[in-house]
Amino acid sequence: MMKILLVGSTGMLGTACSRILGEDHEIVAPPSKELDMTRWDVVIETLDRVGPDIVINCAGYTDMEGCEQDETLVRKINIEGPRNLAQGCARFECRLLHLSSDCVFDGRKETPQPYFEDDPPNPLSAYGKSKLDSEIAVKENVPAYIIVRSGWVYDLTSRGFMRNVIRQALESPGSVIQVPALEMGAPTWSYRLAVQIRELVRSDSHGTYHATAEGCCTRLEYAQAVLNLLGLKALVEERPPGSFTPLIELPVNRILENRRLKKQGIHVMADWKEDLEIFLNAYGEALMQDIRAEGRGGIAA
Ligand SMILES: NC(=O)c1ccc[n+]([C@@H]2O[C@H](COP(=O)([O-])OP(=O)(O)OC[C@H]3O[C@@H](n4cnc5c(N)ncnc54)[C@H](OP(=O)(O)O)[C@@H]3O)[C@@H](O)[C@H]2O)c1
């Protein structure tokens, strides 16, 4: 059993890690009010008091549009925070596992060729740039590090793509939902990612790892699969090119190959469609109820 200091435990991935790793390990999970990783003095005091074997950093500024608008805040949370944790872990000789993103790549590889761990990064967005800088801050400051890059992570609480598709289908049954057609990735369940993180923590892992669901799909296929599994009636179609100007430039190819996990024999990620089915069978009803409640009666039951 290890003692784990979990930073960002109230977030989507932090909640999953707390539950999954808590089955085998002692978890200390202070809220951000108690452990603000941007404060060096607080990081040092916490590490000294807790004395963890490993710090898992699930904290971050994840609002991609917000990242484009507030350079100071994104730098503080996504770069200075991880740097503080890395320097603190080096001082107290403990390991650091840090979360990063597929957005460190420019996505210009031809689909469906995947990105490998050692492909050259070239982020397009402020968020992607901050995640790349966070990786550098971790690598430069703590010898015993694990960086886990993932993407398209979903959960009951996630605010992203899946929720928007379900909301539109609930608000206007039978309507047409337009999605960007070219983007490809692998929808990844936070539970599965947390199980993979448990494996990484248990094994003698070091360096950068890709960890997304197996297989890949377009946004269009992803949306269609969600609607089919929930039995929702809506048509999904490609958003006409040029009809929408996104605030952020996102990579088109977001497919990551989990090569190092497989090579080390510690790969536990599952096919995206299988996990999506398990997830929606278990939580689809609750997710729809939640979205209906948010709509304050505006969404038909
Ligand atoms: N979601 C995805 O699809 C995805 C994909 C790839 C990688 N990632 C990475 O995975 C990590 C977790 O993502 P997520 O989606 O689970 O994030 P999330 O749900 O947005 O949660 C972020 C967490 O960070 C905490 N936090 C923010 N500022 C902090 C600070 N200064 N000190 C300590 N804690 C702070 C928040 O606490 P409060 O709520 O108290 O502010 C919250 O617990 C991030 O590094 C993200 O970049 C996410």
mmCIF file of C-alpha atoms and ligand atoms in Angstrom:
data_model
loop_
_atom_site.group_PDB
_atom_site.id
_atom_site.type_symbol
_atom_site.label_atom_id
_atom_site.label_comp_id
_atom_site.label_asym_id
_atom_site.label_seq_id
_atom_site.Cartn_x
_atom_site.Cartn_y
_atom_site.Cartn_z
ATOM 1 C CA MET A 1 0.000 0.000 0.000
ATOM 2 C CA MET A 2 1.280 3.436 -0.950
ATOM 3 C CA LYS A 3 0.475 6.849 0.399
ATOM 4 C CA ILE A 4 -0.800 9.022 -2.437
ATOM 5 C CA LEU A 5 -1.237 12.780 -2.378
ATOM 6 C CA LEU A 6 -3.979 13.487 -4.909
ATOM 7 C CA VAL A 7 -4.113 17.038 -6.266
ATOM 8 C CA GLY A 8 -7.304 18.074 -8.085
ATOM 9 C CA SER A 9 -9.374 15.372 -6.379
ATOM 10 C CA THR A 10 -12.666 17.229 -6.919
ATOM 11 C CA GLY A 11 -12.337 17.268 -10.723
ATOM 12 C CA MET A 12 -13.553 14.653 -13.197
ATOM 13 C CA LEU A 13 -10.412 12.547 -13.298
ATOM 14 C CA GLY A 14 -9.470 13.297 -9.693
ATOM 15 C CA THR A 15 -12.801 11.844 -8.527
ATOM 16 C CA ALA A 16 -12.237 8.657 -10.544
ATOM 17 C CA CYS A 17 -8.643 8.312 -9.290
ATOM 18 C CA SER A 18 -9.720 8.842 -5.704
ATOM 19 C CA ARG A 19 -12.223 5.988 -6.003
ATOM 20 C CA ILE A 20 -10.094 3.515 -7.967
ATOM 21 C CA LEU A 21 -6.717 4.057 -6.331
ATOM 22 C CA GLY A 22 -8.397 4.355 -2.940
ATOM 23 C CA GLU A 23 -9.223 0.618 -3.185
ATOM 24 C CA ASP A 24 -5.527 -0.272 -2.817
ATOM 25 C CA HIS A 25 -3.811 2.772 -1.378
ATOM 26 C CA GLU A 26 -4.065 5.455 1.259
ATOM 27 C CA ILE A 27 -5.272 8.632 -0.439
ATOM 28 C CA VAL A 28 -4.780 12.103 0.961
ATOM 29 C CA ALA A 29 -6.914 14.439 -1.140
ATOM 30 C CA PRO A 30 -7.007 18.038 0.077
ATOM 31 C CA PRO A 31 -9.385 20.362 -1.805
ATOM 32 C CA SER A 32 -7.849 23.230 -3.800
ATOM 33 C CA LYS A 33 -8.761 25.636 -0.985
ATOM 34 C CA GLU A 34 -6.322 23.724 1.250
ATOM 35 C CA LEU A 35 -3.747 22.753 -1.336
ATOM 36 C CA ASP A 36 -3.376 25.458 -3.961
ATOM 37 C CA MET A 37 -0.561 24.065 -6.088
ATOM 38 C CA THR A 38 0.311 27.537 -7.384
ATOM 39 C CA ARG A 39 1.571 28.383 -3.874
ATOM 40 C CA TRP A 40 5.065 27.049 -3.297
ATOM 41 C CA ASP A 41 4.882 27.436 0.503
ATOM 42 C CA VAL A 42 1.622 25.449 0.652
ATOM 43 C CA VAL A 43 2.995 22.703 -1.627
ATOM 44 C CA ILE A 44 6.121 22.313 0.503
ATOM 45 C CA GLU A 45 4.207 22.362 3.799
ATOM 46 C CA THR A 46 1.743 19.739 2.502
ATOM 47 C CA LEU A 47 4.463 17.413 1.171
ATOM 48 C CA ASP A 48 6.358 17.697 4.426
ATOM 49 C CA ARG A 49 3.257 16.959 6.519
ATOM 50 C CA VAL A 50 1.783 14.165 4.354
ATOM 51 C CA GLY A 51 5.027 12.449 3.265
ATOM 52 C CA PRO A 52 3.532 10.718 0.201
ATOM 53 C CA ASP A 53 5.194 7.984 -1.872
ATOM 54 C CA ILE A 54 3.697 9.549 -4.975
ATOM 55 C CA VAL A 55 1.812 12.709 -5.937
ATOM 56 C CA ILE A 56 -0.867 12.360 -8.602
ATOM 57 C CA ASN A 57 -1.676 15.669 -10.240
ATOM 58 C CA CYS A 58 -5.214 15.722 -11.673
ATOM 59 C CA ALA A 59 -5.462 19.492 -11.204
ATOM 60 C CA GLY A 60 -5.476 21.906 -14.062
ATOM 61 C CA TYR A 61 -7.188 24.749 -15.864
ATOM 62 C CA THR A 62 -9.205 22.772 -18.417
ATOM 63 C CA ASP A 63 -11.464 25.437 -19.916
ATOM 64 C CA MET A 64 -9.941 25.626 -23.396
ATOM 65 C CA GLU A 65 -11.682 28.860 -24.364
ATOM 66 C CA GLY A 66 -10.743 30.403 -21.023
ATOM 67 C CA CYS A 67 -7.119 29.452 -21.718
ATOM 68 C CA GLU A 68 -7.139 31.536 -24.921
ATOM 69 C CA GLN A 69 -8.412 34.543 -22.973
ATOM 70 C CA ASP A 70 -6.429 34.513 -19.731
ATOM 71 C CA GLU A 71 -2.760 33.865 -20.350
ATOM 72 C CA THR A 72 -1.761 34.717 -16.786
ATOM 73 C CA LEU A 73 -4.200 32.321 -15.186
ATOM 74 C CA VAL A 74 -3.424 29.428 -17.519
ATOM 75 C CA ARG A 75 0.322 29.928 -16.943
ATOM 76 C CA LYS A 76 -0.170 29.995 -13.188
ATOM 77 C CA ILE A 77 -2.346 26.895 -12.911
ATOM 78 C CA ASN A 78 -1.119 24.727 -15.783
ATOM 79 C CA ILE A 79 2.609 25.487 -15.653
ATOM 80 C CA GLU A 80 3.641 27.056 -12.345
ATOM 81 C CA GLY A 81 1.455 24.626 -10.359
ATOM 82 C CA PRO A 82 3.007 21.476 -11.885
ATOM 83 C CA ARG A 83 6.482 23.049 -11.565
ATOM 84 C CA ASN A 84 5.906 23.598 -7.839
ATOM 85 C CA LEU A 85 4.751 20.003 -7.448
ATOM 86 C CA ALA A 86 7.762 18.704 -9.420
ATOM 87 C CA GLN A 87 10.269 20.723 -7.408
ATOM 88 C CA GLY A 88 8.534 19.717 -4.179
ATOM 89 C CA CYS A 89 8.559 16.032 -5.156
ATOM 90 C CA ALA A 90 12.281 16.283 -5.968
ATOM 91 C CA ARG A 91 12.961 17.835 -2.575
ATOM 92 C CA PHE A 92 11.020 15.151 -0.691
ATOM 93 C CA GLU A 93 12.155 12.325 -2.999
ATOM 94 C CA CYS A 94 8.746 11.131 -4.075
ATOM 95 C CA ARG A 95 7.346 10.286 -7.496
ATOM 96 C CA LEU A 96 5.057 12.571 -9.510
ATOM 97 C CA LEU A 97 2.377 11.428 -11.944
ATOM 98 C CA HIS A 98 1.124 14.325 -14.057
ATOM 99 C CA LEU A 99 -1.757 14.461 -16.570
ATOM 100 C CA SER A 100 -1.238 15.914 -20.017
ATOM 101 C CA SER A 101 -3.165 16.004 -23.252
ATOM 102 C CA ASP A 102 -3.363 15.042 -26.923
ATOM 103 C CA CYS A 103 -3.478 18.800 -27.561
ATOM 104 C CA VAL A 104 0.341 18.927 -27.332
ATOM 105 C CA PHE A 105 0.289 17.716 -30.982
ATOM 106 C CA ASP A 106 -0.812 19.716 -34.020
ATOM 107 C CA GLY A 107 -2.915 16.821 -35.352
ATOM 108 C CA ARG A 108 -1.606 17.214 -38.889
ATOM 109 C CA LYS A 109 -0.656 13.549 -39.291
ATOM 110 C CA GLU A 110 -2.921 11.901 -41.807
ATOM 111 C CA THR A 111 -5.785 10.057 -40.064
ATOM 112 C CA PRO A 112 -5.979 7.318 -38.893
ATOM 113 C CA GLN A 113 -2.227 7.279 -38.279
ATOM 114 C CA PRO A 114 -1.772 7.654 -34.524
ATOM 115 C CA TYR A 115 0.617 9.795 -32.516
ATOM 116 C CA PHE A 116 3.322 8.000 -30.538
ATOM 117 C CA GLU A 117 4.894 9.171 -27.301
ATOM 118 C CA ASP A 118 8.072 10.355 -29.029
ATOM 119 C CA ASP A 119 6.427 12.243 -31.906
ATOM 120 C CA PRO A 120 7.419 15.915 -31.897
ATOM 121 C CA PRO A 121 4.831 18.069 -30.123
ATOM 122 C CA ASN A 122 3.570 21.266 -31.757
ATOM 123 C CA PRO A 123 0.503 22.580 -29.910
ATOM 124 C CA LEU A 124 -1.986 24.848 -31.675
ATOM 125 C CA SER A 125 -4.015 26.203 -28.748
ATOM 126 C CA ALA A 126 -3.109 28.105 -25.590
ATOM 127 C CA TYR A 127 -4.321 25.065 -23.614
ATOM 128 C CA GLY A 128 -2.109 22.708 -25.654
ATOM 129 C CA LYS A 129 0.884 25.026 -25.245
ATOM 130 C CA SER A 130 0.349 25.158 -21.494
ATOM 131 C CA LYS A 131 0.155 21.352 -21.297
ATOM 132 C CA LEU A 132 3.398 21.024 -23.245
ATOM 133 C CA ASP A 133 5.063 23.568 -20.939
ATOM 134 C CA SER A 134 3.720 21.632 -17.947
ATOM 135 C CA GLU A 135 5.401 18.483 -19.293
ATOM 136 C CA ILE A 136 8.695 20.356 -19.631
ATOM 137 C CA ALA A 137 8.357 21.772 -16.105
ATOM 138 C CA VAL A 138 7.810 18.250 -14.742
ATOM 139 C CA LYS A 139 10.642 16.611 -16.711
ATOM 140 C CA GLU A 140 13.138 19.329 -15.824
ATOM 141 C CA ASN A 141 12.412 19.317 -12.112
ATOM 142 C CA VAL A 142 11.768 15.815 -10.825
ATOM 143 C CA PRO A 143 13.691 12.680 -11.811
ATOM 144 C CA ALA A 144 10.930 10.215 -10.866
ATOM 145 C CA TYR A 145 8.090 11.366 -13.105
ATOM 146 C CA ILE A 146 5.258 9.790 -15.084
ATOM 147 C CA ILE A 147 3.410 11.915 -17.648
ATOM 148 C CA VAL A 148 0.092 10.514 -18.908
ATOM 149 C CA ARG A 149 -1.355 12.033 -22.078
ATOM 150 C CA SER A 150 -5.030 11.386 -22.718
ATOM 151 C CA GLY A 151 -7.907 12.959 -24.617
ATOM 152 C CA TRP A 152 -11.681 13.102 -25.100
ATOM 153 C CA VAL A 153 -12.248 11.973 -21.501
ATOM 154 C CA TYR A 154 -15.906 11.625 -20.438
ATOM 155 C CA ASP A 155 -17.771 10.931 -17.249
ATOM 156 C CA LEU A 156 -21.147 11.544 -15.679
ATOM 157 C CA THR A 157 -20.016 15.035 -14.704
ATOM 158 C CA SER A 158 -18.124 16.039 -17.843
ATOM 159 C CA ARG A 159 -19.303 19.226 -19.537
ATOM 160 C CA GLY A 160 -17.992 18.468 -23.004
ATOM 161 C CA PHE A 161 -19.089 17.019 -26.309
ATOM 162 C CA MET A 162 -21.189 14.046 -25.128
ATOM 163 C CA ARG A 163 -23.318 16.201 -22.855
ATOM 164 C CA ASN A 164 -23.921 18.759 -25.597
ATOM 165 C CA VAL A 165 -25.043 16.082 -28.048
ATOM 166 C CA ILE A 166 -27.445 14.555 -25.498
ATOM 167 C CA ARG A 167 -28.782 17.984 -24.540
ATOM 168 C CA GLN A 168 -29.567 18.880 -28.148
ATOM 169 C CA ALA A 169 -31.289 15.533 -28.723
ATOM 170 C CA LEU A 170 -33.378 15.972 -25.550
ATOM 171 C CA GLU A 171 -34.254 19.603 -26.289
ATOM 172 C CA SER A 172 -35.330 18.977 -29.876
ATOM 173 C CA PRO A 173 -36.120 15.304 -30.502
ATOM 174 C CA GLY A 174 -35.772 14.422 -34.177
ATOM 175 C CA SER A 175 -33.631 17.469 -34.916
ATOM 176 C CA VAL A 176 -30.382 17.581 -36.846
ATOM 177 C CA ILE A 177 -27.200 17.889 -34.774
ATOM 178 C CA GLN A 178 -24.228 19.287 -36.638
ATOM 179 C CA VAL A 179 -20.755 18.225 -35.520
ATOM 180 C CA PRO A 180 -17.278 18.812 -36.906
ATOM 181 C CA ALA A 181 -16.701 15.803 -39.135
ATOM 182 C CA LEU A 182 -12.949 15.608 -39.591
ATOM 183 C CA GLU A 183 -11.708 15.496 -35.990
ATOM 184 C CA MET A 184 -10.746 11.965 -34.952
ATOM 185 C CA GLY A 185 -9.934 10.607 -31.514
ATOM 186 C CA ALA A 186 -10.938 7.968 -29.000
ATOM 187 C CA PRO A 187 -13.610 8.739 -26.375
ATOM 188 C CA THR A 188 -12.039 7.641 -23.094
ATOM 189 C CA TRP A 189 -13.939 6.788 -19.922
ATOM 190 C CA SER A 190 -12.439 8.405 -16.817
ATOM 191 C CA TYR A 191 -12.951 5.143 -14.888
ATOM 192 C CA ARG A 192 -10.784 3.194 -17.372
ATOM 193 C CA LEU A 193 -8.129 5.894 -17.334
ATOM 194 C CA ALA A 194 -8.046 5.767 -13.534
ATOM 195 C CA VAL A 195 -7.574 1.976 -13.669
ATOM 196 C CA GLN A 196 -4.681 2.536 -16.087
ATOM 197 C CA ILE A 197 -3.184 5.124 -13.742
ATOM 198 C CA ARG A 198 -3.418 2.551 -10.929
ATOM 199 C CA GLU A 199 -1.380 0.141 -13.080
ATOM 200 C CA LEU A 200 1.208 2.819 -13.813
ATOM 201 C CA VAL A 201 1.535 3.652 -10.146
ATOM 202 C CA ARG A 202 1.862 -0.032 -9.204
ATOM 203 C CA SER A 203 4.523 -0.771 -11.815
ATOM 204 C CA ASP A 204 7.969 0.703 -11.985
ATOM 205 C CA SER A 205 6.997 3.159 -14.707
ATOM 206 C CA HIS A 206 8.922 6.228 -15.770
ATOM 207 C CA GLY A 207 8.541 8.744 -18.582
ATOM 208 C CA THR A 208 5.737 9.740 -20.934
ATOM 209 C CA TYR A 209 2.788 7.456 -21.714
ATOM 210 C CA HIS A 210 -0.215 7.712 -24.005
ATOM 211 C CA ALA A 211 -3.444 6.418 -22.464
ATOM 212 C CA THR A 212 -6.641 6.695 -24.481
ATOM 213 C CA ALA A 213 -9.302 4.133 -25.366
ATOM 214 C CA GLU A 214 -8.450 1.660 -28.113
ATOM 215 C CA GLY A 215 -9.718 2.258 -31.645
ATOM 216 C CA CYS A 216 -10.767 5.630 -32.966
ATOM 217 C CA CYS A 217 -13.721 7.447 -34.476
ATOM 218 C CA THR A 218 -14.834 10.785 -35.869
ATOM 219 C CA ARG A 219 -16.955 13.189 -33.816
ATOM 220 C CA LEU A 220 -19.803 12.159 -36.077
ATOM 221 C CA GLU A 221 -19.441 8.467 -35.201
ATOM 222 C CA TYR A 222 -19.037 9.337 -31.530
ATOM 223 C CA ALA A 223 -22.252 11.391 -31.458
ATOM 224 C CA GLN A 224 -24.142 8.720 -33.409
ATOM 225 C CA ALA A 225 -22.988 5.985 -31.018
ATOM 226 C CA VAL A 226 -24.129 8.012 -27.976
ATOM 227 C CA LEU A 227 -27.580 8.626 -29.477
ATOM 228 C CA ASN A 228 -28.012 4.991 -30.556
ATOM 229 C CA LEU A 229 -26.991 3.619 -27.162
ATOM 230 C CA LEU A 230 -29.416 5.964 -25.390
ATOM 231 C CA GLY A 231 -32.194 5.364 -27.909
ATOM 232 C CA LEU A 232 -32.421 9.091 -28.672
ATOM 233 C CA LYS A 233 -33.830 10.193 -31.971
ATOM 234 C CA ALA A 234 -31.785 12.850 -33.713
ATOM 235 C CA LEU A 235 -29.858 13.031 -36.928
ATOM 236 C CA VAL A 236 -26.153 13.731 -36.796
ATOM 237 C CA GLU A 237 -24.570 15.371 -39.778
ATOM 238 C CA GLU A 238 -21.328 17.002 -40.750
ATOM 239 C CA ARG A 239 -21.147 20.695 -40.013
ATOM 240 C CA PRO A 240 -20.596 22.413 -43.374
ATOM 241 C CA PRO A 241 -17.004 23.652 -43.606
ATOM 242 C CA GLY A 242 -16.791 27.420 -43.064
ATOM 243 C CA SER A 243 -20.227 27.624 -41.372
ATOM 244 C CA PHE A 244 -18.702 28.076 -37.947
ATOM 245 C CA THR A 245 -15.560 29.846 -36.720
ATOM 246 C CA PRO A 246 -14.208 28.061 -33.669
ATOM 247 C CA LEU A 247 -12.593 30.142 -30.935
ATOM 248 C CA ILE A 248 -9.786 27.620 -30.621
ATOM 249 C CA GLU A 249 -7.803 25.770 -33.217
ATOM 250 C CA LEU A 250 -8.004 22.103 -32.284
ATOM 251 C CA PRO A 251 -5.946 19.272 -33.735
ATOM 252 C CA VAL A 252 -7.814 17.281 -36.408
ATOM 253 C CA ASN A 253 -6.012 14.038 -35.670
ATOM 254 C CA ARG A 254 -6.207 13.339 -31.925
ATOM 255 C CA ILE A 255 -5.494 9.632 -32.100
ATOM 256 C CA LEU A 256 -2.881 8.461 -29.607
ATOM 257 C CA GLU A 257 -1.269 5.039 -29.675
ATOM 258 C CA ASN A 258 -0.653 3.596 -26.199
ATOM 259 C CA ARG A 259 2.616 2.111 -27.357
ATOM 260 C CA ARG A 260 4.685 2.314 -24.172
ATOM 261 C CA LEU A 261 1.918 0.837 -21.988
ATOM 262 C CA LYS A 262 1.641 -2.130 -24.367
ATOM 263 C CA LYS A 263 5.393 -2.578 -24.600
ATOM 264 C CA GLN A 264 5.627 -2.701 -20.789
ATOM 265 C CA GLY A 265 2.730 -5.185 -20.525
ATOM 266 C CA ILE A 266 0.655 -2.897 -18.301
ATOM 267 C CA HIS A 267 -1.975 -1.834 -20.850
ATOM 268 C CA VAL A 268 -5.577 -2.040 -19.579
ATOM 269 C CA MET A 269 -7.376 0.430 -21.854
ATOM 270 C CA ALA A 270 -10.462 -0.958 -23.644
ATOM 271 C CA ASP A 271 -12.120 -0.339 -27.010
ATOM 272 C CA TRP A 272 -13.925 3.043 -27.035
ATOM 273 C CA LYS A 273 -17.265 1.557 -28.157
ATOM 274 C CA GLU A 274 -17.252 -1.219 -25.548
ATOM 275 C CA ASP A 275 -16.542 1.234 -22.741
ATOM 276 C CA LEU A 276 -19.100 3.723 -24.030
ATOM 277 C CA GLU A 277 -21.721 0.986 -23.985
ATOM 278 C CA ILE A 278 -20.853 -0.084 -20.430
ATOM 279 C CA PHE A 279 -20.838 3.543 -19.305
ATOM 280 C CA LEU A 280 -24.151 4.515 -20.907
ATOM 281 C CA ASN A 281 -25.862 1.304 -19.778
ATOM 282 C CA ALA A 282 -24.830 2.097 -16.223
ATOM 283 C CA TYR A 283 -25.114 5.893 -16.167
ATOM 284 C CA GLY A 284 -27.051 6.976 -19.284
ATOM 285 C CA GLU A 285 -30.350 7.412 -17.427
ATOM 286 C CA ALA A 286 -28.705 9.438 -14.653
ATOM 287 C CA LEU A 287 -26.893 11.555 -17.218
ATOM 288 C CA MET A 288 -30.128 12.341 -19.078
ATOM 289 C CA GLN A 289 -31.909 13.142 -15.815
ATOM 290 C CA ASP A 290 -29.113 15.487 -14.870
ATOM 291 C CA ILE A 291 -29.273 17.262 -18.234
ATOM 292 C CA ARG A 292 -33.079 17.520 -18.028
ATOM 293 C CA ALA A 293 -32.775 19.011 -14.536
ATOM 294 C CA GLU A 294 -30.304 21.585 -15.845
ATOM 295 C CA GLY A 295 -32.830 22.503 -18.514
ATOM 296 C CA ARG A 296 -35.251 23.422 -15.676
ATOM 297 C CA GLY A 297 -38.243 21.832 -17.317
ATOM 298 C CA GLY A 298 -37.406 23.104 -20.774
ATOM 299 C CA ILE A 299 -36.470 19.645 -21.956
ATOM 300 C CA ALA A 300 -39.119 17.054 -22.691
ATOM 301 C CA ALA A 301 -38.973 13.908 -20.542
HETATM 302 N N1 LIG B 1 -10.974 16.169 -19.531
HETATM 303 C C1 LIG B 1 -10.266 15.716 -20.558
HETATM 304 O O1 LIG B 1 -10.801 15.340 -21.620
HETATM 305 C C2 LIG B 1 -8.759 15.631 -20.430
HETATM 306 C C3 LIG B 1 -8.047 15.081 -21.501
HETATM 307 C C4 LIG B 1 -6.656 14.997 -21.410
HETATM 308 C C5 LIG B 1 -6.000 15.477 -20.284
HETATM 309 N N2 LIG B 1 -6.713 16.030 -19.276
HETATM 310 C C6 LIG B 1 -5.964 16.548 -18.120
HETATM 311 O O2 LIG B 1 -6.322 15.795 -16.981
HETATM 312 C C7 LIG B 1 -6.301 16.636 -15.817
HETATM 313 C C8 LIG B 1 -7.654 16.546 -15.117
HETATM 314 O O3 LIG B 1 -8.665 16.969 -16.032
HETATM 315 P P1 LIG B 1 -10.205 17.033 -15.577
HETATM 316 O O4 LIG B 1 -11.004 17.143 -16.816
HETATM 317 O O5 LIG B 1 -10.477 15.959 -14.580
HETATM 318 O O6 LIG B 1 -10.202 18.447 -14.833
HETATM 319 P P2 LIG B 1 -11.409 19.213 -14.087
HETATM 320 O O7 LIG B 1 -12.598 18.346 -13.980
HETATM 321 O O8 LIG B 1 -11.528 20.547 -14.760
HETATM 322 O O9 LIG B 1 -10.821 19.429 -12.609
HETATM 323 C C9 LIG B 1 -9.750 20.283 -12.376
HETATM 324 C C10 LIG B 1 -9.333 20.149 -10.934
HETATM 325 O O10 LIG B 1 -8.200 21.017 -10.721
HETATM 326 C C11 LIG B 1 -8.393 21.656 -9.463
HETATM 327 N N3 LIG B 1 -7.583 22.881 -9.419
HETATM 328 C C12 LIG B 1 -7.670 23.963 -10.225
HETATM 329 N N4 LIG B 1 -6.762 24.870 -9.862
HETATM 330 C C13 LIG B 1 -6.073 24.349 -8.821
HETATM 331 C C14 LIG B 1 -5.004 24.816 -8.005
HETATM 332 N N5 LIG B 1 -4.445 26.012 -8.197
HETATM 333 N N6 LIG B 1 -4.534 24.005 -7.020
HETATM 334 C C15 LIG B 1 -5.085 22.789 -6.811
HETATM 335 N N7 LIG B 1 -6.111 22.308 -7.538
HETATM 336 C C16 LIG B 1 -6.603 23.082 -8.531
HETATM 337 C C17 LIG B 1 -9.886 21.910 -9.413
HETATM 338 O O11 LIG B 1 -10.290 22.180 -8.097
HETATM 339 P P3 LIG B 1 -11.504 23.256 -7.827
HETATM 340 O O12 LIG B 1 -12.706 22.669 -8.494
HETATM 341 O O13 LIG B 1 -11.588 23.338 -6.356
HETATM 342 O O14 LIG B 1 -11.039 24.529 -8.500
HETATM 343 C C18 LIG B 1 -10.400 20.547 -9.905
HETATM 344 O O15 LIG B 1 -10.398 19.624 -8.844
HETATM 345 C C19 LIG B 1 -5.928 18.043 -16.318
HETATM 346 O O16 LIG B 1 -4.541 18.221 -16.189
HETATM 347 C C20 LIG B 1 -6.274 17.995 -17.799
HETATM 348 O O17 LIG B 1 -5.466 18.887 -18.547
HETATM 349 C C21 LIG B 1 -8.091 16.112 -19.319
#
